[in-house]
PDB file of C-alpha atoms and ligand atoms in Angstrom:
ATOM      1  CA  MET A   1      -0.067  -0.469  -0.609  1.00  0.00           C
ATOM      2  CA  ARG A   2       2.624   2.495   0.672  1.00  0.00           C
ATOM      3  CA  SER A   3       3.637   2.364  -3.407  1.00  0.00           C
ATOM      4  CA  PHE A   4       0.127   3.793  -4.511  1.00  0.00           C
ATOM      5  CA  THR A   5      -1.169   5.588  -0.391  1.00  0.00           C
ATOM      6  CA  PHE A   6       0.173   9.440   0.266  1.00  0.00           C
ATOM      7  CA  THR A   7      -0.223  12.127   2.343  1.00  0.00           C
ATOM      8  CA  HIS A   8       1.152  15.028   0.344  1.00  0.00           C
ATOM      9  CA  ALA A   9       2.246  15.708  -2.942  1.00  0.00           C
ATOM     10  CA  ILE A  10       4.451  18.609  -4.565  1.00  0.00           C
ATOM     11  CA  THR A  11       3.301  20.663  -7.725  1.00  0.00           C
ATOM     12  CA  ARG A  12       4.224  23.657  -9.067  1.00  0.00           C
ATOM     13  CA  LYS A  13       2.241  25.746 -10.966  1.00  0.00           C
ATOM     14  CA  PRO A  14       2.776  26.338 -14.425  1.00  0.00           C
ATOM     15  CA  SER A  15       4.825  29.656 -16.514  1.00  0.00           C
ATOM     16  CA  ALA A  16       4.086  31.725 -19.048  1.00  0.00           C
ATOM     17  CA  SER A  17       8.049  29.959 -20.323  1.00  0.00           C
ATOM     18  CA  ILE A  18       6.255  26.673 -20.888  1.00  0.00           C
ATOM     19  CA  VAL A  19       5.460  28.105 -24.138  1.00  0.00           C
ATOM     20  CA  ALA A  20       9.427  27.066 -24.516  1.00  0.00           C
ATOM     21  CA  GLY A  21       9.222  23.847 -23.390  1.00  0.00           C
ATOM     22  CA  LEU A  22      11.099  21.306 -24.261  1.00  0.00           C
ATOM     23  CA  ARG A  23       8.681  18.997 -26.791  1.00  0.00           C
ATOM     24  CA  ALA A  24      10.047  15.643 -29.242  1.00  0.00           C
ATOM     25  CA  VAL A  25       7.185  16.963 -31.896  1.00  0.00           C
ATOM     26  CA  ASP A  26       6.266  20.673 -32.366  1.00  0.00           C
ATOM     27  CA  THR A  27       1.999  20.754 -32.457  1.00  0.00           C
ATOM     28  CA  GLY A  28       1.654  24.073 -31.317  1.00  0.00           C
ATOM     29  CA  ALA A  29       1.740  26.525 -28.617  1.00  0.00           C
ATOM     30  CA  PRO A  30       0.708  25.598 -25.377  1.00  0.00           C
ATOM     31  CA  SER A  31      -2.542  27.499 -23.770  1.00  0.00           C
ATOM     32  CA  LEU A  32      -0.919  28.778 -20.417  1.00  0.00           C
ATOM     33  CA  GLY A  33      -4.708  29.324 -19.415  1.00  0.00           C
ATOM     34  CA  LEU A  34      -6.267  25.939 -20.503  1.00  0.00           C
ATOM     35  CA  MET A  35      -2.853  24.585 -18.464  1.00  0.00           C
ATOM     36  CA  ILE A  36      -3.715  26.395 -15.197  1.00  0.00           C
ATOM     37  CA  GLN A  37      -6.640  25.433 -15.382  1.00  0.00           C
ATOM     38  CA  HIS A  38      -5.757  22.234 -16.468  1.00  0.00           C
ATOM     39  CA  HIS A  39      -3.742  22.065 -13.179  1.00  0.00           C
ATOM     40  CA  ALA A  40      -6.539  23.452 -11.393  1.00  0.00           C
ATOM     41  CA  ASP A  41      -8.397  20.586 -11.220  1.00  0.00           C
ATOM     42  CA  TYR A  42      -5.710  17.824 -11.071  1.00  0.00           C
ATOM     43  CA  ILE A  43      -5.122  19.979  -8.041  1.00  0.00           C
ATOM     44  CA  ALA A  44      -8.290  19.149  -6.822  1.00  0.00           C
ATOM     45  CA  ALA A  45      -7.882  15.544  -7.551  1.00  0.00           C
ATOM     46  CA  LEU A  46      -5.096  14.736  -5.367  1.00  0.00           C
ATOM     47  CA  ARG A  47      -6.960  16.780  -2.553  1.00  0.00           C
ATOM     48  CA  SER A  48     -10.384  14.493  -2.605  1.00  0.00           C
ATOM     49  CA  THR A  49      -9.010  12.324  -1.070  1.00  0.00           C
ATOM     50  CA  GLY A  50      -7.805  13.776   1.665  1.00  0.00           C
ATOM     51  CA  ALA A  51      -3.976  14.350   0.866  1.00  0.00           C
ATOM     52  CA  THR A  52      -2.241  18.024   1.964  1.00  0.00           C
ATOM     53  CA  VAL A  53      -1.332  19.145  -1.568  1.00  0.00           C
ATOM     54  CA  VAL A  54       1.807  22.490  -1.633  1.00  0.00           C
ATOM     55  CA  GLU A  55       1.871  24.630  -4.489  1.00  0.00           C
ATOM     56  CA  LEU A  56       5.022  26.378  -6.017  1.00  0.00           C
ATOM     57  CA  GLU A  57       5.355  29.322  -7.112  1.00  0.00           C
ATOM     58  CA  ALA A  58       6.258  29.160 -11.273  1.00  0.00           C
ATOM     59  CA  LEU A  59       9.556  29.394 -12.213  1.00  0.00           C
ATOM     60  CA  GLU A  60      10.109  31.537 -15.246  1.00  0.00           C
ATOM     61  CA  ALA A  61      13.333  30.451 -14.878  1.00  0.00           C
ATOM     62  CA  PHE A  62      12.564  26.693 -15.710  1.00  0.00           C
ATOM     63  CA  PRO A  63       9.893  26.011 -19.063  1.00  0.00           C
ATOM     64  CA  ASP A  64       9.697  22.837 -17.740  1.00  0.00           C
ATOM     65  CA  SER A  65       8.912  23.349 -14.068  1.00  0.00           C
ATOM     66  CA  VAL A  66       5.448  22.317 -14.036  1.00  0.00           C
ATOM     67  CA  PHE A  67       6.564  18.833 -14.558  1.00  0.00           C
ATOM     68  CA  VAL A  68       8.106  19.055 -11.276  1.00  0.00           C
ATOM     69  CA  GLU A  69       8.101  14.548 -10.573  1.00  0.00           C
ATOM     70  CA  ASP A  70      11.519  14.424 -12.815  1.00  0.00           C
ATOM     71  CA  THR A  71      13.378  16.552 -10.212  1.00  0.00           C
ATOM     72  CA  ALA A  72      12.993  14.240  -7.469  1.00  0.00           C
ATOM     73  CA  LEU A  73      12.877  10.382  -5.839  1.00  0.00           C
ATOM     74  CA  CYS A  74      10.482  10.532  -2.689  1.00  0.00           C
ATOM     75  CA  LEU A  75      10.351   7.200  -0.098  1.00  0.00           C
ATOM     76  CA  PRO A  76       8.077   6.682   2.412  1.00  0.00           C
ATOM     77  CA  GLU A  77      11.954   7.396   4.573  1.00  0.00           C
ATOM     78  CA  GLY A  78      13.166  10.133   2.014  1.00  0.00           C
ATOM     79  CA  ALA A  79      13.955  11.774  -0.887  1.00  0.00           C
ATOM     80  CA  VAL A  80      16.493  11.747  -3.555  1.00  0.00           C
ATOM     81  CA  VAL A  81      17.156  14.795  -5.500  1.00  0.00           C
ATOM     82  CA  MET A  82      17.831  14.109  -9.119  1.00  0.00           C
ATOM     83  CA  ARG A  83      20.136  14.907 -11.973  1.00  0.00           C
ATOM     84  CA  PRO A  84      17.573  14.962 -14.949  1.00  0.00           C
ATOM     85  CA  GLY A  85      19.580  15.017 -18.071  1.00  0.00           C
ATOM     86  CA  ALA A  86      17.919  17.671 -19.996  1.00  0.00           C
ATOM     87  CA  PRO A  87      20.939  20.461 -19.648  1.00  0.00           C
ATOM     88  CA  SER A  88      17.784  22.556 -19.368  1.00  0.00           C
ATOM     89  CA  ARG A  89      15.878  21.253 -16.261  1.00  0.00           C
ATOM     90  CA  LEU A  90      19.223  20.019 -14.258  1.00  0.00           C
ATOM     91  CA  GLY A  91      18.820  23.929 -12.371  1.00  0.00           C
ATOM     92  CA  GLU A  92      15.849  22.286 -10.734  1.00  0.00           C
ATOM     93  CA  ALA A  93      15.948  19.672  -9.144  1.00  0.00           C
ATOM     94  CA  ALA A  94      18.405  22.415  -6.685  1.00  0.00           C
ATOM     95  CA  VAL A  95      14.917  24.248  -6.134  1.00  0.00           C
ATOM     96  CA  MET A  96      13.184  20.983  -5.514  1.00  0.00           C
ATOM     97  CA  ALA A  97      15.464  20.162  -2.642  1.00  0.00           C
ATOM     98  CA  PRO A  98      14.847  22.616   0.374  1.00  0.00           C
ATOM     99  CA  HIS A  99      10.976  21.799  -0.053  1.00  0.00           C
ATOM    100  CA  LEU A 100      11.781  18.211   0.166  1.00  0.00           C
ATOM    101  CA  GLN A 101      14.094  19.570   2.952  1.00  0.00           C
ATOM    102  CA  ALA A 102      11.263  21.390   4.272  1.00  0.00           C
ATOM    103  CA  LEU A 103       9.115  17.789   4.780  1.00  0.00           C
ATOM    104  CA  TYR A 104      11.698  14.994   5.270  1.00  0.00           C
ATOM    105  CA  LYS A 105      13.588  14.427   8.015  1.00  0.00           C
ATOM    106  CA  THR A 106      16.948  12.759   5.310  1.00  0.00           C
ATOM    107  CA  VAL A 107      16.928  14.132   1.527  1.00  0.00           C
ATOM    108  CA  LEU A 108      20.360  12.477  -0.370  1.00  0.00           C
ATOM    109  CA  HIS A 109      21.713  13.394  -3.813  1.00  0.00           C
ATOM    110  CA  ILE A 110      22.181  12.676  -7.471  1.00  0.00           C
ATOM    111  CA  GLU A 111      26.618  13.618  -7.074  1.00  0.00           C
ATOM    112  CA  ASN A 112      28.266  12.443  -9.411  1.00  0.00           C
ATOM    113  CA  PRO A 113      28.486  15.330 -12.824  1.00  0.00           C
ATOM    114  CA  ASP A 114      28.452  11.611 -15.099  1.00  0.00           C
ATOM    115  CA  SER A 115      25.070  10.299 -13.374  1.00  0.00           C
ATOM    116  CA  PHE A 116      21.944  11.429 -14.896  1.00  0.00           C
ATOM    117  CA  ILE A 117      18.237  10.514 -14.170  1.00  0.00           C
ATOM    118  CA  GLU A 118      15.083  11.733 -13.817  1.00  0.00           C
ATOM    119  CA  GLY A 119      11.827  10.613 -11.965  1.00  0.00           C
ATOM    120  CA  GLY A 120       9.447  10.099 -15.160  1.00  0.00           C
ATOM    121  CA  ASP A 121      12.136   7.531 -15.677  1.00  0.00           C
ATOM    122  CA  ILE A 122      11.405   5.940 -11.888  1.00  0.00           C
ATOM    123  CA  LEU A 123       8.402   3.474 -11.473  1.00  0.00           C
ATOM    124  CA  THR A 124       7.824   3.069  -7.395  1.00  0.00           C
ATOM    125  CA  THR A 125       6.580  -0.923  -7.167  1.00  0.00           C
ATOM    126  CA  GLU A 126       5.332  -1.821  -3.779  1.00  0.00           C
ATOM    127  CA  THR A 127       8.366  -4.314  -3.709  1.00  0.00           C
ATOM    128  CA  GLU A 128      11.094  -2.924  -6.205  1.00  0.00           C
ATOM    129  CA  ILE A 129      11.818   0.382  -7.777  1.00  0.00           C
ATOM    130  CA  LEU A 130      12.257  -0.327 -11.467  1.00  0.00           C
ATOM    131  CA  VAL A 131      14.633   2.252 -13.128  1.00  0.00           C
ATOM    132  CA  GLY A 132      14.207   2.799 -17.271  1.00  0.00           C
ATOM    133  CA  ARG A 133      17.719   3.180 -19.159  1.00  0.00           C
ATOM    134  CA  SER A 134      16.247   6.541 -21.597  1.00  0.00           C
ATOM    135  CA  ALA A 135      17.680   9.570 -22.830  1.00  0.00           C
ATOM    136  CA  ARG A 136      17.470  11.779 -19.854  1.00  0.00           C
ATOM    137  CA  THR A 137      18.446   8.532 -17.644  1.00  0.00           C
ATOM    138  CA  ASN A 138      22.334   6.760 -17.610  1.00  0.00           C
ATOM    139  CA  ALA A 139      23.661   3.920 -15.667  1.00  0.00           C
ATOM    140  CA  SER A 140      25.022   5.407 -14.209  1.00  0.00           C
ATOM    141  CA  GLY A 141      22.797   7.674 -12.561  1.00  0.00           C
ATOM    142  CA  ILE A 142      20.521   4.170 -12.129  1.00  0.00           C
ATOM    143  CA  ALA A 143      23.870   2.841 -10.239  1.00  0.00           C
ATOM    144  CA  GLU A 144      24.022   6.204  -7.942  1.00  0.00           C
ATOM    145  CA  LEU A 145      19.777   6.135  -7.065  1.00  0.00           C
ATOM    146  CA  ALA A 146      20.347   2.658  -5.776  1.00  0.00           C
ATOM    147  CA  ALA A 147      23.429   2.953  -3.881  1.00  0.00           C
ATOM    148  CA  ARG A 148      21.202   5.990  -2.260  1.00  0.00           C
ATOM    149  CA  VAL A 149      18.113   3.919  -0.803  1.00  0.00           C
ATOM    150  CA  ALA A 150      19.832   0.563  -0.782  1.00  0.00           C
ATOM    151  CA  LEU A 151      20.614   3.054   3.197  1.00  0.00           C
ATOM    152  CA  TRP A 152      16.665   2.226   3.338  1.00  0.00           C
ATOM    153  CA  ASP A 153      16.801  -1.516   1.941  1.00  0.00           C
ATOM    154  CA  HIS A 154      14.946  -0.350  -0.892  1.00  0.00           C
ATOM    155  CA  LYS A 155      15.935  -2.327  -4.792  1.00  0.00           C
ATOM    156  CA  VAL A 156      15.929  -0.832  -7.807  1.00  0.00           C
ATOM    157  CA  ARG A 157      16.041  -3.288 -11.419  1.00  0.00           C
ATOM    158  CA  GLU A 158      17.214  -1.345 -13.923  1.00  0.00           C
ATOM    159  CA  VAL A 159      15.051  -2.157 -17.058  1.00  0.00           C
ATOM    160  CA  PHE A 160      14.848   0.179 -20.328  1.00  0.00           C
ATOM    161  CA  THR A 161      12.416   3.064 -21.950  1.00  0.00           C
ATOM    162  CA  PRO A 162      11.784   2.715 -25.579  1.00  0.00           C
ATOM    163  CA  PRO A 163      13.428   3.100 -27.785  1.00  0.00           C
ATOM    164  CA  GLY A 164      11.475   7.017 -29.220  1.00  0.00           C
ATOM    165  CA  VAL A 165       8.813   7.541 -25.919  1.00  0.00           C
ATOM    166  CA  LEU A 166      10.269  10.088 -23.606  1.00  0.00           C
ATOM    167  CA  HIS A 167      10.717   8.668 -19.910  1.00  0.00           C
ATOM    168  CA  PHE A 168       9.983   5.143 -18.612  1.00  0.00           C
ATOM    169  CA  LYS A 169       6.496   5.544 -17.451  1.00  0.00           C
ATOM    170  CA  THR A 170       5.266   7.741 -20.438  1.00  0.00           C
ATOM    171  CA  ASP A 171       4.433   3.990 -21.370  1.00  0.00           C
ATOM    172  CA  CYS A 172       3.729   2.581 -17.854  1.00  0.00           C
ATOM    173  CA  SER A 173       1.433   3.299 -14.500  1.00  0.00           C
ATOM    174  CA  LEU A 174       1.430   1.426 -11.250  1.00  0.00           C
ATOM    175  CA  LEU A 175      -2.551   0.782 -10.299  1.00  0.00           C
ATOM    176  CA  ASP A 176      -2.246  -0.976  -7.672  1.00  0.00           C
ATOM    177  CA  GLY A 177       0.258  -3.371  -5.244  1.00  0.00           C
ATOM    178  CA  GLU A 178       0.392  -6.173  -8.247  1.00  0.00           C
ATOM    179  CA  THR A 179      -1.267  -3.720 -10.902  1.00  0.00           C
ATOM    180  CA  ILE A 180       0.689  -2.614 -13.872  1.00  0.00           C
ATOM    181  CA  LEU A 181      -1.179  -0.724 -16.501  1.00  0.00           C
ATOM    182  CA  SER A 182       1.311  -0.682 -20.243  1.00  0.00           C
ATOM    183  CA  THR A 183       1.328  -0.141 -23.342  1.00  0.00           C
ATOM    184  CA  GLU A 184       1.781  -3.199 -24.863  1.00  0.00           C
ATOM    185  CA  ARG A 185       4.741  -1.526 -26.472  1.00  0.00           C
ATOM    186  CA  LEU A 186       6.187  -1.659 -23.555  1.00  0.00           C
ATOM    187  CA  ALA A 187       5.258  -4.739 -21.470  1.00  0.00           C
ATOM    188  CA  ALA A 188       6.427  -7.318 -24.273  1.00  0.00           C
ATOM    189  CA  SER A 189       9.843  -6.574 -23.296  1.00  0.00           C
ATOM    190  CA  GLY A 190       8.328  -8.434 -20.032  1.00  0.00           C
ATOM    191  CA  CYS A 191       9.865  -5.773 -17.938  1.00  0.00           C
ATOM    192  CA  PHE A 192       6.629  -6.393 -16.296  1.00  0.00           C
ATOM    193  CA  ASP A 193       6.910 -10.616 -15.893  1.00  0.00           C
ATOM    194  CA  GLY A 194       5.411 -11.245 -12.223  1.00  0.00           C
ATOM    195  CA  TYR A 195       2.449  -8.315 -12.608  1.00  0.00           C
ATOM    196  CA  ARG A 196      -0.704  -8.330 -13.280  1.00  0.00           C
ATOM    197  CA  VAL A 197      -0.508  -6.388 -16.404  1.00  0.00           C
ATOM    198  CA  ILE A 198      -3.781  -4.297 -17.932  1.00  0.00           C
ATOM    199  CA  HIS A 199      -2.889  -2.982 -21.412  1.00  0.00           C
ATOM    200  CA  VAL A 200      -4.024   0.612 -21.972  1.00  0.00           C
ATOM    201  CA  ALA A 201      -6.625   0.235 -25.779  1.00  0.00           C
ATOM    202  CA  GLU A 202      -4.955  -0.032 -28.933  1.00  0.00           C
ATOM    203  CA  GLY A 203      -4.290   3.624 -30.189  1.00  0.00           C
ATOM    204  CA  GLU A 204      -4.988   5.360 -27.014  1.00  0.00           C
ATOM    205  CA  GLU A 205      -1.493   4.905 -25.932  1.00  0.00           C
ATOM    206  CA  ALA A 206      -0.863   8.527 -24.509  1.00  0.00           C
ATOM    207  CA  CYS A 207      -2.990   7.664 -21.304  1.00  0.00           C
ATOM    208  CA  ALA A 208      -0.899   5.064 -20.432  1.00  0.00           C
ATOM    209  CA  ASN A 209       0.952   8.301 -18.000  1.00  0.00           C
ATOM    210  CA  THR A 210      -1.964   7.834 -14.783  1.00  0.00           C
ATOM    211  CA  ILE A 211      -1.792   7.945 -11.645  1.00  0.00           C
ATOM    212  CA  ARG A 212      -2.942   5.996  -9.164  1.00  0.00           C
ATOM    213  CA  PHE A 213      -3.447   8.371  -5.644  1.00  0.00           C
ATOM    214  CA  ASN A 214      -5.328   6.809  -3.292  1.00  0.00           C
ATOM    215  CA  ASP A 215      -8.626   6.470  -3.688  1.00  0.00           C
ATOM    216  CA  LEU A 216      -8.319   7.714  -7.623  1.00  0.00           C
ATOM    217  CA  VAL A 217      -6.407   6.356 -11.094  1.00  0.00           C
ATOM    218  CA  VAL A 218      -6.089   9.646 -12.792  1.00  0.00           C
ATOM    219  CA  MET A 219      -5.875   9.787 -15.625  1.00  0.00           C
ATOM    220  CA  PRO A 220      -6.218  12.583 -18.583  1.00  0.00           C
ATOM    221  CA  ALA A 221      -9.760  12.388 -20.802  1.00  0.00           C
ATOM    222  CA  GLY A 222      -9.846  11.663 -23.765  1.00  0.00           C
ATOM    223  CA  PHE A 223      -9.861   7.275 -23.809  1.00  0.00           C
ATOM    224  CA  PRO A 224     -12.177   5.788 -23.550  1.00  0.00           C
ATOM    225  CA  ARG A 225     -11.621   2.585 -24.416  1.00  0.00           C
ATOM    226  CA  THR A 226      -9.017   2.089 -21.874  1.00  0.00           C
ATOM    227  CA  ARG A 227     -11.322   4.477 -19.221  1.00  0.00           C
ATOM    228  CA  ASP A 228     -13.938   1.661 -19.677  1.00  0.00           C
ATOM    229  CA  THR A 229     -11.020  -1.061 -18.940  1.00  0.00           C
ATOM    230  CA  LEU A 230     -10.162   1.008 -15.523  1.00  0.00           C
ATOM    231  CA  ASP A 231     -14.088   1.179 -14.671  1.00  0.00           C
ATOM    232  CA  GLN A 232     -14.983  -2.310 -15.664  1.00  0.00           C
ATOM    233  CA  ALA A 233     -11.842  -3.479 -13.663  1.00  0.00           C
ATOM    234  CA  GLY A 234     -13.066  -1.829 -10.797  1.00  0.00           C
ATOM    235  CA  TYR A 235     -10.735   1.722  -9.910  1.00  0.00           C
ATOM    236  CA  LYS A 236     -12.531   4.942  -9.742  1.00  0.00           C
ATOM    237  CA  VAL A 237     -10.628   6.978 -12.426  1.00  0.00           C
ATOM    238  CA  VAL A 238     -11.357  11.003 -12.794  1.00  0.00           C
ATOM    239  CA  GLU A 239     -10.330  12.045 -15.642  1.00  0.00           C
ATOM    240  CA  ILE A 240      -7.331  15.179 -15.789  1.00  0.00           C
ATOM    241  CA  GLY A 241      -7.498  17.511 -19.773  1.00  0.00           C
ATOM    242  CA  ASN A 242      -4.140  17.097 -20.371  1.00  0.00           C
ATOM    243  CA  SER A 243      -4.575  18.212 -24.217  1.00  0.00           C
ATOM    244  CA  GLU A 244      -1.987  21.601 -23.671  1.00  0.00           C
ATOM    245  CA  CYS A 245       0.631  19.167 -21.397  1.00  0.00           C
ATOM    246  CA  ALA A 246       0.063  16.699 -24.290  1.00  0.00           C
ATOM    247  CA  LYS A 247       2.163  18.777 -26.245  1.00  0.00           C
ATOM    248  CA  LEU A 248       4.877  19.283 -24.048  1.00  0.00           C
ATOM    249  CA  ASP A 249       4.935  14.742 -23.885  1.00  0.00           C
ATOM    250  CA  GLY A 250       4.021  15.204 -20.509  1.00  0.00           C
ATOM    251  CA  GLY A 251       1.257  13.789 -18.767  1.00  0.00           C
ATOM    252  CA  MET A 252      -0.155  12.588 -14.912  1.00  0.00           C
ATOM    253  CA  SER A 253       3.036  11.615 -12.975  1.00  0.00           C
ATOM    254  CA  CYS A 254       5.518  14.104 -14.367  1.00  0.00           C
ATOM    255  CA  LEU A 255       3.046  16.721 -12.554  1.00  0.00           C
ATOM    256  CA  SER A 256       3.254  16.302  -9.038  1.00  0.00           C
ATOM    257  CA  LEU A 257       6.389  14.568  -6.566  1.00  0.00           C
ATOM    258  CA  ARG A 258       3.990  11.995  -4.708  1.00  0.00           C
ATOM    259  CA  PHE A 259       4.643  11.588  -1.082  1.00  0.00           C
ATOM    260  CA  SER A 260       4.150  10.062   2.653  1.00  0.00           C
ATOM    261  CA  PRO A 261       7.322  10.741   4.376  1.00  0.00           C
ATOM    262  CA  SER A 262       7.972   8.263   8.398  1.00  0.00           C
TER     263      SER A 262
HETATM  264  C1  LIG B 301      10.044  17.751 -21.281  1.00  0.00           C
HETATM  265  O1  LIG B 301      10.798  17.234 -22.145  1.00  0.00           O
HETATM  266  O2  LIG B 301      11.001  16.875 -19.982  1.00  0.00           O
HETATM  267  C2  LIG B 301       9.259  17.929 -20.875  1.00  0.00           C
HETATM  268  N1  LIG B 301       7.927  18.981 -22.028  1.00  0.00           N
HETATM  269  C3  LIG B 301       8.431  16.751 -20.370  1.00  0.00           C
HETATM  270  C4  LIG B 301       8.505  15.890 -19.062  1.00  0.00           C
HETATM  271  C5  LIG B 301       7.343  14.808 -18.702  1.00  0.00           C
HETATM  272  N2  LIG B 301       7.648  14.057 -17.643  1.00  0.00           N
HETATM  273  C6  LIG B 301       7.161  13.636 -17.477  1.00  0.00           C
HETATM  274  O3  LIG B 301       6.820  12.824 -17.047  1.00  0.00           O
HETATM  275  N3  LIG B 301       7.360  13.124 -15.921  1.00  0.00           N
END
């Protein structure tokens, strides 16, 4: 239960500089106004579960800073501040550190200048921490994370983010203690053997990035077949507009750090 029950989340308001955010393919400028509305709906959904949700001020200097997930890994015992692999995002991690220090007794850091790792590549399940090697996360970053979390007896398993996919969690999400929502292309790699896997519907790959947050599965709006599958499987689904973050390759997980400090 520790992998999907949370007392806290940290979010950051989108900034006007979001129009300069990173994206694999340019599908047009995101609307800041609409993104702010979607962001407010997202925060309301998290708060509806009883969690405390911190809303940090927008950071104009960092266009992608609304995607706070990439700056840290939050575990019950402590947090580990990342070293994002995107040069324009590296500075976001240091800005997040004091906010984690305010809520946690122990905050560790990825320090080696050769290490790169982003939170979007990390899926924490009930039994292990899967980390996808990607264009943003390298072997040194994964090894350094494994050494840090070994202090708290957490085990890291290195896996691979599919080529051309931004982050490991772009293609998967934790639904409960034993169930993963995944695209077919990621699950085909065998990385979820031993878990129960629910596949997103064909053509709805863009909704694989959802979050289980307490009793809710928070998913992007506009993917009716996958939503129906999750409804029928007994999950309490809430849909949030994601049209603007999607233009920047962002989904539900990237908008928050979720944790229960012990
Ligand atoms: C980036 O390319 O870094 C941002 N535009 C999107 C980050 C999404 N983060 C995430 O899924 N954890």
